[in-house]
PDB file of C-alpha atoms and ligand atoms in Angstrom:
ATOM      1  CA  UNK A 192     121.136  39.722 112.515  1.00  0.00           C
ATOM      2  CA  UNK A 193     123.785  37.149 111.586  1.00  0.00           C
ATOM      3  CA  UNK A 194     125.097  36.987 108.147  1.00  0.00           C
ATOM      4  CA  UNK A 195     123.265  34.150 106.215  1.00  0.00           C
ATOM      5  CA  UNK A 196     125.135  31.258 104.501  1.00  0.00           C
ATOM      6  CA  UNK A 197     124.486  32.120 100.865  1.00  0.00           C
ATOM      7  CA  UNK A 198     125.581  29.086  98.683  1.00  0.00           C
ATOM      8  CA  UNK A 199     125.435  30.619  95.239  1.00  0.00           C
ATOM      9  CA  UNK A 200     122.696  33.031  96.174  1.00  0.00           C
ATOM     10  CA  UNK A 201     123.450  36.801  95.592  1.00  0.00           C
ATOM     11  CA  UNK A 202     122.303  39.860  97.437  1.00  0.00           C
ATOM     12  CA  UNK A 203     121.988  43.138  95.485  1.00  0.00           C
ATOM     13  CA  UNK A 204     120.187  44.945  92.699  1.00  0.00           C
ATOM     14  CA  UNK A 205     118.843  42.572  89.922  1.00  0.00           C
ATOM     15  CA  UNK A 206     119.881  43.672  86.469  1.00  0.00           C
ATOM     16  CA  UNK A 207     118.716  40.703  84.246  1.00  0.00           C
ATOM     17  CA  UNK A 208     116.358  42.211  81.657  1.00  0.00           C
ATOM     18  CA  UNK A 209     114.221  39.102  81.900  1.00  0.00           C
ATOM     19  CA  UNK A 210     114.178  39.138  85.721  1.00  0.00           C
ATOM     20  CA  UNK A 211     112.418  41.385  88.196  1.00  0.00           C
ATOM     21  CA  UNK A 212     113.015  44.672  89.870  1.00  0.00           C
ATOM     22  CA  UNK A 213     113.026  44.474  93.607  1.00  0.00           C
ATOM     23  CA  UNK A 214     109.629  44.103  95.260  1.00  0.00           C
ATOM     24  CA  UNK A 215     110.493  47.091  97.420  1.00  0.00           C
ATOM     25  CA  UNK A 216     113.689  49.129  97.652  1.00  0.00           C
ATOM     26  CA  UNK A 217     116.627  48.261  95.518  1.00  0.00           C
ATOM     27  CA  UNK A 218     118.024  44.944  96.581  1.00  0.00           C
ATOM     28  CA  UNK A 219     116.869  41.267  96.689  1.00  0.00           C
ATOM     29  CA  UNK A 220     118.154  37.912  97.188  1.00  0.00           C
ATOM     30  CA  UNK A 221     118.420  36.149  93.875  1.00  0.00           C
ATOM     31  CA  UNK A 222     119.916  33.038  92.265  1.00  0.00           C
ATOM     32  CA  UNK A 223     121.902  35.137  89.736  1.00  0.00           C
ATOM     33  CA  UNK A 224     121.299  38.927  89.679  1.00  0.00           C
ATOM     34  CA  UNK A 225     122.754  39.476  86.144  1.00  0.00           C
ATOM     35  CA  UNK A 226     121.306  36.620  84.053  1.00  0.00           C
ATOM     36  CA  UNK A 227     120.107  32.993  83.999  1.00  0.00           C
ATOM     37  CA  UNK A 228     121.185  30.591  86.664  1.00  0.00           C
ATOM     38  CA  UNK A 229     123.701  27.755  85.796  1.00  0.00           C
ATOM     39  CA  UNK A 230     122.973  24.131  85.182  1.00  0.00           C
ATOM     40  CA  UNK A 231     123.523  21.406  87.771  1.00  0.00           C
ATOM     41  CA  UNK A 232     123.662  23.563  90.972  1.00  0.00           C
ATOM     42  CA  UNK A 233     122.566  22.929  94.488  1.00  0.00           C
ATOM     43  CA  UNK A 234     122.455  26.332  96.296  1.00  0.00           C
ATOM     44  CA  UNK A 235     121.178  26.824  99.915  1.00  0.00           C
ATOM     45  CA  UNK A 236     120.413  30.225 101.494  1.00  0.00           C
ATOM     46  CA  UNK A 237     120.611  29.757 105.303  1.00  0.00           C
ATOM     47  CA  UNK A 238     119.435  31.901 108.115  1.00  0.00           C
ATOM     48  CA  UNK A 239     120.218  30.913 111.759  1.00  0.00           C
ATOM     49  CA  UNK A 240     118.635  33.505 114.120  1.00  0.00           C
ATOM     50  CA  UNK A 241     118.952  31.508 117.339  1.00  0.00           C
ATOM     51  CA  UNK A 242     115.367  32.449 118.303  1.00  0.00           C
ATOM     52  CA  UNK A 243     112.707  30.338 119.767  1.00  0.00           C
ATOM     53  CA  UNK A 244     109.226  29.698 117.952  1.00  0.00           C
ATOM     54  CA  UNK A 245     106.962  31.166 120.558  1.00  0.00           C
ATOM     55  CA  UNK A 246     103.455  30.912 119.149  1.00  0.00           C
ATOM     56  CA  UNK A 247     101.402  28.401 117.286  1.00  0.00           C
ATOM     57  CA  UNK A 248     100.732  30.941 114.470  1.00  0.00           C
ATOM     58  CA  UNK A 249     104.566  31.873 113.932  1.00  0.00           C
ATOM     59  CA  UNK A 250     105.227  32.233 110.259  1.00  0.00           C
ATOM     60  CA  UNK A 251     107.841  33.164 107.702  1.00  0.00           C
ATOM     61  CA  UNK A 252     106.492  35.659 105.219  1.00  0.00           C
ATOM     62  CA  UNK A 253     108.188  36.977 101.992  1.00  0.00           C
ATOM     63  CA  UNK A 254     107.672  37.886  98.403  1.00  0.00           C
ATOM     64  CA  UNK A 255     108.822  35.627  95.647  1.00  0.00           C
ATOM     65  CA  UNK A 256     109.465  35.966  91.900  1.00  0.00           C
ATOM     66  CA  UNK A 257     110.519  32.876  90.132  1.00  0.00           C
ATOM     67  CA  UNK A 258     111.008  31.658  86.439  1.00  0.00           C
ATOM     68  CA  UNK A 259     112.486  28.333  86.194  1.00  0.00           C
ATOM     69  CA  UNK A 260     112.324  25.154  84.065  1.00  0.00           C
ATOM     70  CA  UNK A 261     109.025  23.929  85.391  1.00  0.00           C
ATOM     71  CA  UNK A 262     109.737  20.252  86.219  1.00  0.00           C
ATOM     72  CA  UNK A 263     113.376  20.232  86.703  1.00  0.00           C
ATOM     73  CA  UNK A 264     114.730  23.447  88.323  1.00  0.00           C
ATOM     74  CA  UNK A 265     113.088  24.864  91.469  1.00  0.00           C
ATOM     75  CA  UNK A 266     113.188  26.147  94.994  1.00  0.00           C
ATOM     76  CA  UNK A 267     111.571  25.297  98.376  1.00  0.00           C
ATOM     77  CA  UNK A 268     111.884  26.167 101.980  1.00  0.00           C
ATOM     78  CA  UNK A 269     113.158  24.012 104.891  1.00  0.00           C
ATOM     79  CA  UNK A 270     113.603  24.055 108.580  1.00  0.00           C
ATOM     80  CA  UNK A 271     115.961  22.181 110.802  1.00  0.00           C
ATOM     81  CA  UNK A 272     115.549  21.742 114.524  1.00  0.00           C
ATOM     82  CA  UNK A 273     118.595  19.484 114.994  1.00  0.00           C
ATOM     83  CA  UNK A 274     121.214  22.089 114.277  1.00  0.00           C
ATOM     84  CA  UNK A 275     121.304  21.288 110.454  1.00  0.00           C
ATOM     85  CA  UNK A 276     121.628  17.506 110.604  1.00  0.00           C
ATOM     86  CA  UNK A 277     118.230  17.049 109.002  1.00  0.00           C
ATOM     87  CA  UNK A 278     115.791  19.327 107.063  1.00  0.00           C
ATOM     88  CA  UNK A 279     112.079  19.232 106.879  1.00  0.00           C
ATOM     89  CA  UNK A 280     110.062  20.810 103.969  1.00  0.00           C
ATOM     90  CA  UNK A 281     107.751  23.585 105.078  1.00  0.00           C
ATOM     91  CA  UNK A 282     104.629  23.860 102.903  1.00  0.00           C
ATOM     92  CA  UNK A 283     103.430  27.364 102.189  1.00  0.00           C
ATOM     93  CA  UNK A 284      99.769  28.280 103.121  1.00  0.00           C
ATOM     94  CA  UNK A 285      98.848  28.381  99.425  1.00  0.00           C
ATOM     95  CA  UNK A 286     100.904  25.189  98.637  1.00  0.00           C
ATOM     96  CA  UNK A 287     103.772  24.901  96.137  1.00  0.00           C
ATOM     97  CA  UNK A 288     102.754  25.531  92.522  1.00  0.00           C
ATOM     98  CA  UNK A 289     104.635  22.421  91.201  1.00  0.00           C
ATOM     99  CA  UNK A 290     103.925  19.177  93.208  1.00  0.00           C
ATOM    100  CA  UNK A 291     106.626  17.355  91.552  1.00  0.00           C
ATOM    101  CA  UNK A 292     110.095  18.748  90.685  1.00  0.00           C
ATOM    102  CA  UNK A 293     113.225  16.704  90.135  1.00  0.00           C
ATOM    103  CA  UNK A 294     116.539  18.479  89.533  1.00  0.00           C
ATOM    104  CA  UNK A 295     118.774  15.615  90.843  1.00  0.00           C
ATOM    105  CA  UNK A 296     120.724  18.391  92.514  1.00  0.00           C
ATOM    106  CA  UNK A 297     119.258  19.392  95.910  1.00  0.00           C
ATOM    107  CA  UNK A 298     115.729  18.486  94.928  1.00  0.00           C
ATOM    108  CA  UNK A 299     114.879  14.759  94.891  1.00  0.00           C
ATOM    109  CA  UNK A 300     112.199  13.045  92.788  1.00  0.00           C
ATOM    110  CA  UNK A 301     108.632  14.263  93.323  1.00  0.00           C
ATOM    111  CA  UNK A 302     109.441  17.115  95.656  1.00  0.00           C
ATOM    112  CA  UNK A 303     106.892  20.125  95.763  1.00  0.00           C
ATOM    113  CA  UNK A 304     108.636  23.315  94.735  1.00  0.00           C
ATOM    114  CA  UNK A 305     108.368  26.790  93.529  1.00  0.00           C
ATOM    115  CA  UNK A 306     108.918  26.359  89.779  1.00  0.00           C
ATOM    116  CA  UNK A 307     107.716  27.487  86.410  1.00  0.00           C
ATOM    117  CA  UNK A 308     106.702  31.173  85.982  1.00  0.00           C
ATOM    118  CA  UNK A 309     105.318  33.151  88.886  1.00  0.00           C
ATOM    119  CA  UNK A 310     103.917  35.872  86.588  1.00  0.00           C
ATOM    120  CA  UNK A 311     105.369  38.525  88.852  1.00  0.00           C
ATOM    121  CA  UNK A 312     105.913  38.766  92.578  1.00  0.00           C
ATOM    122  CA  UNK A 313     103.864  36.416  94.830  1.00  0.00           C
ATOM    123  CA  UNK A 314     103.215  36.849  98.566  1.00  0.00           C
ATOM    124  CA  UNK A 315     104.227  33.613 100.375  1.00  0.00           C
ATOM    125  CA  UNK A 316     103.467  32.616 104.013  1.00  0.00           C
ATOM    126  CA  UNK A 317     105.252  29.548 105.489  1.00  0.00           C
ATOM    127  CA  UNK A 318     103.688  28.399 108.759  1.00  0.00           C
ATOM    128  CA  UNK A 319     106.228  27.332 111.373  1.00  0.00           C
ATOM    129  CA  UNK A 320     103.944  27.109 114.495  1.00  0.00           C
ATOM    130  CA  UNK A 321     104.484  23.351 114.609  1.00  0.00           C
ATOM    131  CA  UNK A 322     107.981  24.080 115.843  1.00  0.00           C
ATOM    132  CA  UNK A 323     106.901  26.015 118.853  1.00  0.00           C
ATOM    133  CA  UNK A 324     109.454  25.654 121.535  1.00  0.00           C
ATOM    134  CA  UNK A 325     112.177  24.796 119.056  1.00  0.00           C
ATOM    135  CA  UNK A 326     114.976  26.908 117.774  1.00  0.00           C
ATOM    136  CA  UNK A 327     114.896  26.394 114.072  1.00  0.00           C
ATOM    137  CA  UNK A 328     117.371  27.103 111.285  1.00  0.00           C
ATOM    138  CA  UNK A 329     115.817  28.284 107.970  1.00  0.00           C
ATOM    139  CA  UNK A 330     116.922  27.388 104.501  1.00  0.00           C
ATOM    140  CA  UNK A 331     115.903  28.192 100.886  1.00  0.00           C
ATOM    141  CA  UNK A 332     116.993  25.376  98.541  1.00  0.00           C
ATOM    142  CA  UNK A 333     117.562  25.900  94.977  1.00  0.00           C
ATOM    143  CA  UNK A 334     118.392  23.012  92.632  1.00  0.00           C
ATOM    144  CA  UNK A 335     118.761  22.719  88.805  1.00  0.00           C
ATOM    145  CA  UNK A 336     119.265  19.778  86.481  1.00  0.00           C
ATOM    146  CA  UNK A 337     121.791  19.565  83.497  1.00  0.00           C
ATOM    147  CA  UNK A 338     120.164  21.538  80.825  1.00  0.00           C
ATOM    148  CA  UNK A 339     117.644  24.490  80.093  1.00  0.00           C
ATOM    149  CA  UNK A 340     117.981  27.630  82.237  1.00  0.00           C
ATOM    150  CA  UNK A 341     115.897  30.612  83.105  1.00  0.00           C
ATOM    151  CA  UNK A 342     116.259  33.893  85.148  1.00  0.00           C
ATOM    152  CA  UNK A 343     115.784  32.057  88.485  1.00  0.00           C
ATOM    153  CA  UNK A 344     114.390  32.627  91.954  1.00  0.00           C
ATOM    154  CA  UNK A 345     114.210  36.076  93.781  1.00  0.00           C
ATOM    155  CA  UNK A 346     113.289  36.805  97.419  1.00  0.00           C
ATOM    156  CA  UNK A 347     112.361  40.087  98.978  1.00  0.00           C
ATOM    157  CA  UNK A 348     110.719  41.556 102.027  1.00  0.00           C
ATOM    158  CA  UNK A 349     111.235  38.567 104.260  1.00  0.00           C
ATOM    159  CA  UNK A 350     109.810  38.770 107.641  1.00  0.00           C
ATOM    160  CA  UNK A 351     109.478  36.120 110.399  1.00  0.00           C
ATOM    161  CA  UNK A 352     106.734  36.310 112.981  1.00  0.00           C
ATOM    162  CA  UNK A 353     106.303  34.626 116.513  1.00  0.00           C
ATOM    163  CA  UNK A 354     109.958  34.181 117.500  1.00  0.00           C
ATOM    164  CA  UNK A 355     111.401  35.034 120.817  1.00  0.00           C
ATOM    165  CA  UNK A 356     114.771  35.133 122.340  1.00  0.00           C
ATOM    166  CA  UNK A 357     115.354  31.950 124.356  1.00  0.00           C
ATOM    167  CA  UNK A 358     114.871  32.215 128.118  1.00  0.00           C
ATOM    168  CA  UNK A 359     115.123  29.640 130.885  1.00  0.00           C
ATOM    169  CA  UNK A 360     112.016  28.245 132.475  1.00  0.00           C
ATOM    170  CA  UNK A 361     111.281  27.455 136.136  1.00  0.00           C
ATOM    171  CA  UNK A 362     108.500  25.875 138.075  1.00  0.00           C
ATOM    172  CA  UNK A 363     106.645  27.147 141.143  1.00  0.00           C
ATOM    173  CA  UNK A 364     105.455  24.432 143.356  1.00  0.00           C
ATOM    174  CA  UNK A 365     104.378  24.005 147.083  1.00  0.00           C
ATOM    175  CA  UNK A 366     102.004  22.581 149.449  1.00  0.00           C
ATOM    176  CA  UNK A 367      98.438  23.655 150.175  1.00  0.00           C
ATOM    177  CA  UNK A 368      98.551  24.146 153.879  1.00  0.00           C
ATOM    178  CA  UNK A 369      95.666  22.513 155.728  1.00  0.00           C
ATOM    179  CA  UNK A 370      95.819  24.738 158.653  1.00  0.00           C
ATOM    180  CA  UNK A 371      93.247  27.702 158.649  1.00  0.00           C
ATOM    181  CA  UNK A 372      95.736  30.024 160.259  1.00  0.00           C
ATOM    182  CA  UNK A 373      98.419  29.526 157.696  1.00  0.00           C
ATOM    183  CA  UNK A 374      97.469  31.419 154.529  1.00  0.00           C
ATOM    184  CA  UNK A 375     100.902  31.319 152.870  1.00  0.00           C
ATOM    185  CA  UNK A 376     101.119  28.376 150.531  1.00  0.00           C
ATOM    186  CA  UNK A 377      97.348  27.462 150.827  1.00  0.00           C
ATOM    187  CA  UNK A 378      96.463  28.613 147.581  1.00  0.00           C
ATOM    188  CA  UNK A 379      97.509  31.135 144.812  1.00  0.00           C
ATOM    189  CA  UNK A 380      95.247  33.393 142.852  1.00  0.00           C
ATOM    190  CA  UNK A 381      91.552  33.655 143.423  1.00  0.00           C
ATOM    191  CA  UNK A 382      89.290  31.065 144.951  1.00  0.00           C
ATOM    192  CA  UNK A 383      92.166  28.737 145.308  1.00  0.00           C
ATOM    193  CA  UNK A 384      92.766  28.378 141.634  1.00  0.00           C
ATOM    194  CA  UNK A 385      96.165  29.430 140.176  1.00  0.00           C
ATOM    195  CA  UNK A 386      95.445  31.934 137.480  1.00  0.00           C
ATOM    196  CA  UNK A 387      98.369  31.136 135.243  1.00  0.00           C
ATOM    197  CA  UNK A 388      97.354  29.407 132.007  1.00  0.00           C
ATOM    198  CA  UNK A 389      99.872  26.586 132.344  1.00  0.00           C
ATOM    199  CA  UNK A 390      99.218  25.945 136.039  1.00  0.00           C
ATOM    200  CA  UNK A 391      97.648  22.821 137.387  1.00  0.00           C
ATOM    201  CA  UNK A 392      96.177  22.054 140.849  1.00  0.00           C
ATOM    202  CA  UNK A 393      96.966  18.335 141.563  1.00  0.00           C
ATOM    203  CA  UNK A 394      95.207  18.142 144.925  1.00  0.00           C
ATOM    204  CA  UNK A 395      93.294  20.900 146.804  1.00  0.00           C
ATOM    205  CA  UNK A 396      94.877  19.682 150.049  1.00  0.00           C
ATOM    206  CA  UNK A 397      98.158  18.644 148.553  1.00  0.00           C
ATOM    207  CA  UNK A 398     100.579  20.193 146.144  1.00  0.00           C
ATOM    208  CA  UNK A 399     100.258  22.850 143.555  1.00  0.00           C
ATOM    209  CA  UNK A 400     102.476  23.383 140.486  1.00  0.00           C
ATOM    210  CA  UNK A 401     102.822  26.293 138.102  1.00  0.00           C
ATOM    211  CA  UNK A 402     104.988  25.350 135.231  1.00  0.00           C
ATOM    212  CA  UNK A 403     106.536  27.367 132.374  1.00  0.00           C
ATOM    213  CA  UNK A 404     107.503  30.489 134.334  1.00  0.00           C
ATOM    214  CA  UNK A 405     110.340  32.716 133.190  1.00  0.00           C
ATOM    215  CA  UNK A 406     113.002  32.817 135.800  1.00  0.00           C
ATOM    216  CA  UNK A 407     113.110  35.946 138.095  1.00  0.00           C
ATOM    217  CA  UNK A 408     111.642  37.141 141.285  1.00  0.00           C
ATOM    218  CA  UNK A 409     107.818  37.472 141.481  1.00  0.00           C
ATOM    219  CA  UNK A 410     105.492  38.989 143.929  1.00  0.00           C
ATOM    220  CA  UNK A 411     103.099  36.102 144.514  1.00  0.00           C
ATOM    221  CA  UNK A 412      99.830  36.640 146.489  1.00  0.00           C
ATOM    222  CA  UNK A 413      98.341  33.967 148.613  1.00  0.00           C
ATOM    223  CA  UNK A 414      94.642  34.274 149.425  1.00  0.00           C
ATOM    224  CA  UNK A 415      92.083  31.979 150.955  1.00  0.00           C
ATOM    225  CA  UNK A 416      88.637  31.995 149.416  1.00  0.00           C
ATOM    226  CA  UNK A 417      86.682  32.587 152.677  1.00  0.00           C
ATOM    227  CA  UNK A 418      89.107  35.018 154.189  1.00  0.00           C
ATOM    228  CA  UNK A 419      89.894  38.744 153.265  1.00  0.00           C
ATOM    229  CA  UNK A 420      93.414  38.524 154.394  1.00  0.00           C
ATOM    230  CA  UNK A 421      96.246  37.519 152.023  1.00  0.00           C
ATOM    231  CA  UNK A 422     100.011  37.256 152.075  1.00  0.00           C
ATOM    232  CA  UNK A 423     102.266  38.611 149.415  1.00  0.00           C
ATOM    233  CA  UNK A 424     105.662  36.923 149.165  1.00  0.00           C
ATOM    234  CA  UNK A 425     108.642  37.659 146.888  1.00  0.00           C
ATOM    235  CA  UNK A 426     109.572  34.381 145.422  1.00  0.00           C
ATOM    236  CA  UNK A 427     112.537  33.708 143.217  1.00  0.00           C
ATOM    237  CA  UNK A 428     111.891  31.271 140.451  1.00  0.00           C
ATOM    238  CA  UNK A 429     115.149  29.440 139.517  1.00  0.00           C
ATOM    239  CA  UNK A 430     115.660  27.217 136.468  1.00  0.00           C
ATOM    240  CA  UNK A 431     114.128  23.836 137.084  1.00  0.00           C
ATOM    241  CA  UNK A 432     114.446  24.416 140.809  1.00  0.00           C
ATOM    242  CA  UNK A 433     111.272  24.574 142.905  1.00  0.00           C
ATOM    243  CA  UNK A 434     111.734  27.805 145.098  1.00  0.00           C
ATOM    244  CA  UNK A 435     109.636  26.623 148.118  1.00  0.00           C
TER     245      UNK A 435
HETATM  246 CA1  LIG B 566     117.078  23.057  83.924  1.00  0.00          CA
END
């Protein structure tokens, strides 16, 4: 896993008597591990995994402990899908406890955030399924105003679900042969219907297209619905290049 960009965040064992022990193990990510956070800071904790969001139920899950000045110091979670040029706020399943925080450092007016006192560790789930197919960067943002400080924000046991290494995609397409003695290419799968979830038949006597296939070599079986014979062909799917 790549080393995160930390801003002012610290990794280690928290020792502030007013702060938490780790949710599990010994170490956490925290704003300041030994005491209160400073005034007027904008700290970002970035994670760039270079992985693709694969499923609609993909999510970031973690445990959070926070104690901040309720309306003026806080933290939230953002995603960038344009290599860090812009960042979008991600809302946790249970929502942010403070709908309006304004630190004037990182956190602009009326921004939902984790702020106030969490009263212990809280389990947080951040849905990222809407970024399916994207390769997002992740960021915890922590901002404070010019006065009044508290122990801060602590993150532990972070997991991310539904990511996948990027892989190139190809398309299988070809003609449905009208000749009854030419089974290859007439149809794919059973009863002339391609069985891939993303496949479409544009014309029963025309072309078929199966999109979203990972590149590689596949054994493809062609079968006609009223005949017992079939043909198996090894077909290479190349990136964005129809193989046949
Ligand atoms: Ca403050």
